[in-house]
C-alpha positions as a printed Julia matrix, in Angstrom:
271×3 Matrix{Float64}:
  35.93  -21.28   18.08
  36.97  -19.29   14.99
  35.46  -21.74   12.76
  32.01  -21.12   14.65
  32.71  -17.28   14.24
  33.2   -17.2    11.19
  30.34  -19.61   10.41
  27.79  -17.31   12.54
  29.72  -13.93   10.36
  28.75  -15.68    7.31
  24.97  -16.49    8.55
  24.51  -12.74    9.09
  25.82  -11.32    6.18
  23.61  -13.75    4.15
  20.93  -12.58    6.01
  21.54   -8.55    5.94
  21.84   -9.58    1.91
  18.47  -10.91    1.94
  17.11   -7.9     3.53
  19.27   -5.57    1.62
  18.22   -7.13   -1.82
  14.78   -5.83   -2.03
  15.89   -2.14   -1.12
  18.56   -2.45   -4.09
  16.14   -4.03   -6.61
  13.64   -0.88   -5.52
  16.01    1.54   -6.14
  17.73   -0.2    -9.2
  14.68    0.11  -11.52
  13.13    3.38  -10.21
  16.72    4.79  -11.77
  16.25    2.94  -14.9
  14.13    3.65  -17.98
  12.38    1.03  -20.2
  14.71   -0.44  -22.69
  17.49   -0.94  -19.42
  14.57   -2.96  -17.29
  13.93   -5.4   -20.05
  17.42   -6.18  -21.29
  18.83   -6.11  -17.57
  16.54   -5.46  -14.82
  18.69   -6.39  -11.6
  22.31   -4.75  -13.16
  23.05   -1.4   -11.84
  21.67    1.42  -13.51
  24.14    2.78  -16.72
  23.35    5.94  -16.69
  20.72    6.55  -14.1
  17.61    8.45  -14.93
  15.47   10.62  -12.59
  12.43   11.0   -15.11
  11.12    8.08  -13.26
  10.3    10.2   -10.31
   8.96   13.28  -12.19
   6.25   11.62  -14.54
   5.59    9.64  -10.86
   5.42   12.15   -8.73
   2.92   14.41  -11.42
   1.36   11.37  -12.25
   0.03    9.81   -9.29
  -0.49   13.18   -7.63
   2.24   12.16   -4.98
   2.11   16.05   -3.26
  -1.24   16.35   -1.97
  -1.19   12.2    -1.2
   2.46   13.18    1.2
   0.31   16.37    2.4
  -2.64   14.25    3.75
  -0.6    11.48    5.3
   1.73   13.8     7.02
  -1.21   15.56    8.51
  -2.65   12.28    9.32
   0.51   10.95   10.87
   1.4    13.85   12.4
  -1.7    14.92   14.77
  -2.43   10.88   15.44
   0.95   10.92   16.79
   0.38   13.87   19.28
  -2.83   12.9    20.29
  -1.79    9.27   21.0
   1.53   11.13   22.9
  -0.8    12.87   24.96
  -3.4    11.09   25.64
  -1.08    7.96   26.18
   0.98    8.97   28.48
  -0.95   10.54   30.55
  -3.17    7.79   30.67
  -0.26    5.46   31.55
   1.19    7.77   34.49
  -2.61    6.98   36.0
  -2.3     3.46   35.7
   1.41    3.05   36.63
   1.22    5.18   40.39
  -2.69    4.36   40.9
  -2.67    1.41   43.73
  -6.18    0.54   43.11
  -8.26   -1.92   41.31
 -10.0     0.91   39.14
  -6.66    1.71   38.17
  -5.71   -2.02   37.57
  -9.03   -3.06   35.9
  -8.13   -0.26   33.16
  -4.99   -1.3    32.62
  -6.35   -5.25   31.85
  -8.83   -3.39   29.77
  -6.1    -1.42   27.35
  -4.41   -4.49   27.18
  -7.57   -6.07   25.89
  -7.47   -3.81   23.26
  -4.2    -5.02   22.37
  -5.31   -8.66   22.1
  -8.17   -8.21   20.12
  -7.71   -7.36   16.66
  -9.63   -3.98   15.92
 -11.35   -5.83   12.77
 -13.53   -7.4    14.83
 -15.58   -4.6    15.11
 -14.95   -2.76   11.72
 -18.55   -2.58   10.61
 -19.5    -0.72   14.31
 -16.48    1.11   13.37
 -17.42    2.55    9.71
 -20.86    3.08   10.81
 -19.96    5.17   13.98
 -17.78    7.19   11.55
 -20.51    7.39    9.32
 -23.22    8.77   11.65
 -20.82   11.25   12.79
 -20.18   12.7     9.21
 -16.49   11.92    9.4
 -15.77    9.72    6.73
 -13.88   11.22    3.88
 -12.3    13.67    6.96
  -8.57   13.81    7.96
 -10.35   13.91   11.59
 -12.06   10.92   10.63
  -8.39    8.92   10.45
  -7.34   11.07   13.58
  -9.79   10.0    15.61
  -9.62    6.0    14.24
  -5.8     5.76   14.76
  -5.83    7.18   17.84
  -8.39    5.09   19.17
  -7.07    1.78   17.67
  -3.35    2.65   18.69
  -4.03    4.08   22.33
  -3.89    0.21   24.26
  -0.24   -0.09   22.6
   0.71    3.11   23.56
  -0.66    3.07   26.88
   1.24   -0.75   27.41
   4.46    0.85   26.44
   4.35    4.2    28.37
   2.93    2.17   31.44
   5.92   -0.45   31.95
   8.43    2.61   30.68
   6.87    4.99   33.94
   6.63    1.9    36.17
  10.46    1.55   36.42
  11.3     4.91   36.84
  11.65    5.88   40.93
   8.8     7.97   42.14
  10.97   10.12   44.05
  10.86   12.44   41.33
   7.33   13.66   41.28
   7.47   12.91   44.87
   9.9    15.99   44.87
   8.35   18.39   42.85
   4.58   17.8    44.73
   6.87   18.23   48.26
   7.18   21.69   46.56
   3.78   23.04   45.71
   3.53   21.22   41.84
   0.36   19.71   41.17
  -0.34   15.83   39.81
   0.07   17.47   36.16
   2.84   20.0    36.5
   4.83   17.56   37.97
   4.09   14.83   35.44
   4.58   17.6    32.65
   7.96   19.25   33.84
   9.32   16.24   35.81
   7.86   12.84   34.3
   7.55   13.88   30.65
  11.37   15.02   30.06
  12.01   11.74   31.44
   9.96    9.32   28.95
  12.45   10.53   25.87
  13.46    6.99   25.07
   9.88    5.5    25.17
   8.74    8.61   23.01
  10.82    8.04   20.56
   9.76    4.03   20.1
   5.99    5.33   20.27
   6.64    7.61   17.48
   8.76    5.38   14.93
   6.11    2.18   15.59
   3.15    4.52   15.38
   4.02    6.01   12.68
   5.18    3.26   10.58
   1.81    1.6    11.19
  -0.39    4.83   10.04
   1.86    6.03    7.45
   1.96    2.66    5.57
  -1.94    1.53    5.99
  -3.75    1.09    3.14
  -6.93   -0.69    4.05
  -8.55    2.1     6.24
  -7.58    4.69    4.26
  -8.89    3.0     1.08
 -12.43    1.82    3.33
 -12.43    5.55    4.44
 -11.22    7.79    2.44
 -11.5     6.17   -1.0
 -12.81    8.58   -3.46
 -12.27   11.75   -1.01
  -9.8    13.89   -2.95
  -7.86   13.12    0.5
  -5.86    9.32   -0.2
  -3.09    9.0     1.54
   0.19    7.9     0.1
  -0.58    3.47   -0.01
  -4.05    4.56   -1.34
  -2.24    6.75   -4.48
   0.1     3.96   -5.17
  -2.09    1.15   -5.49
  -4.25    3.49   -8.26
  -0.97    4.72   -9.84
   0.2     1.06   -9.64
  -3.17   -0.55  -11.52
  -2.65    2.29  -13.91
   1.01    2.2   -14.98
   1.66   -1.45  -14.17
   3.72   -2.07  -17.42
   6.1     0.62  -17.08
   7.74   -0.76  -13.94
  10.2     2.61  -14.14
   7.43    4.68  -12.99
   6.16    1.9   -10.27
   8.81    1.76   -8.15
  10.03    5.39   -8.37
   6.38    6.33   -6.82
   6.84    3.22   -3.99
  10.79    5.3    -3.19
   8.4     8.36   -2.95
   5.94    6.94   -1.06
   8.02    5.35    1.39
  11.39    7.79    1.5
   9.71    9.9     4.2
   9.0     7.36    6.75
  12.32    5.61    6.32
  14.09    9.25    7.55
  12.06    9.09   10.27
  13.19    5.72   11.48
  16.75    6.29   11.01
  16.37    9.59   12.94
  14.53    7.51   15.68
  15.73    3.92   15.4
  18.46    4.42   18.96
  14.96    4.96   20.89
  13.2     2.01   19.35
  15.09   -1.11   21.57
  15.87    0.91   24.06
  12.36    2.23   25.23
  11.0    -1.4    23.86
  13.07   -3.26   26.18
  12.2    -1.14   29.27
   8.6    -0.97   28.65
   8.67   -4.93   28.36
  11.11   -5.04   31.62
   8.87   -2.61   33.93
């Protein structure tokens, strides 16, 4: 039995080095300048340099790029909160097939892939006059996002008891006061995995930002990279300090949020 522990140990560490190994290569030569990368590009930095991030950060005009795809981010995931959960108290206490045949219907929109109907897509967005428009993305993440959110929040609100609501419309509280004082508070884990999933997905996209917003003064971050990358592709210093820039926010976010991610995961899938 010890032999198979420590067997199993050694599988995992070799496994947390394989994932770890990228993240130290990234950081390793965005701390190193020129002459260090090509005489040892894996060794650890001696002595570390931040110019990397400077020249990146002025030269691939990472500020406005972090100022779009925050705003982005940030008002996809509220609407999708909203909308979401709402949706999904509906669907989890309605005990009728309108309620049932929309719930089969979000969770078509789960199954197929939202490329299928890309070119509807870009010209809906186009007849509208919303392409080069942060509301443009809004309104495109939400949309394409809202069956996963709906799935989750639905089998999160199905295992919770009813007697809650129940309660608070004994007392006089409407279908929506009670949902928003009673039900809401209550869907803190399954928040928290909506948010870190949702806003890994928007905040590193790079295809529909680059279909829609390509050439709009308003890139997001993936979109600012892959220019600064074409650009600057020799000087690998400056490459992968703009990726740590690019992708430090949304890492804070999921170590802030990770605890919810399993937990509200695992009862969604169980309800």
């Amino acid at each position: 039995m010890k032999a198979r522990t420590f067997l199993l140990e050694l599988v995992m560490i070799a496994v947390a080095v394989a994932f770890l190994f990228p993240v130290y290569a990234l950081v390793t030569l965005s701390l190193k300048d020129p002459e260090q990368i090509s005489r040892a590009p894996l060794a650890p930095p001696a002595p570390p340099t931040m110019d990397n991030f400077s020249s990146a950060w002025s030269s691939a005009a990472l500020g406005p790029s972090l100022v779009n795809s925050t705003l982005i981010t940030v008002v996809s995931l509220v609407a999708l909160i909203a909308l979401g959960s709402f949706a999904a108290y509906f669907l989890a206490r309605a005990q009728s097939r309108l309620g049932y045949g929309l719930y089969i219907l979000f969770l078509l929109g789960i199954v197929l892939p939202f490329q299928l109907g890309m070119i509807p897509l870009y010209r809906l967005v186009t007849d509208l006059g919303l392409i080069g428009t942060h509301l443009g993305m809004i309104v495109f993440y939400t949309g394409v996002q809202l069956p996963f959110t709906v799935f989750l929040y639905t089998g999160f609100i199905r295992a919770l008891p009813r007697d809650y609501a129940s309660a608070a419309q004994i007392d006089g509280a409407s279908h929506l006061t009670a949902f928003t004082k009673v039900v809401f508070p209550l869907l803190r884990p399954i928040t928290g995995t909506v948010l870190i999933l949702n806003a890994v997905l928007i905040w590193n996209d790079f295809f529909t930002p680059l279909l829609y917003l390509g050439g709009s003064g308003f890139e997001t971050v993936p979109v600012s990279i892959f220019s600064f990358v074409g650009q600057y592709v020799s000087d690998y210093g400056l490459v992968f300090a703009g990726l740590v820039l690019g992708a430090l926010p949304i890492v804070v976010v999921f170590l802030v949020l990770q605890r919810y991610v399993i937990k509200g995961f695992s009862s969604g899938l169980k309800g």
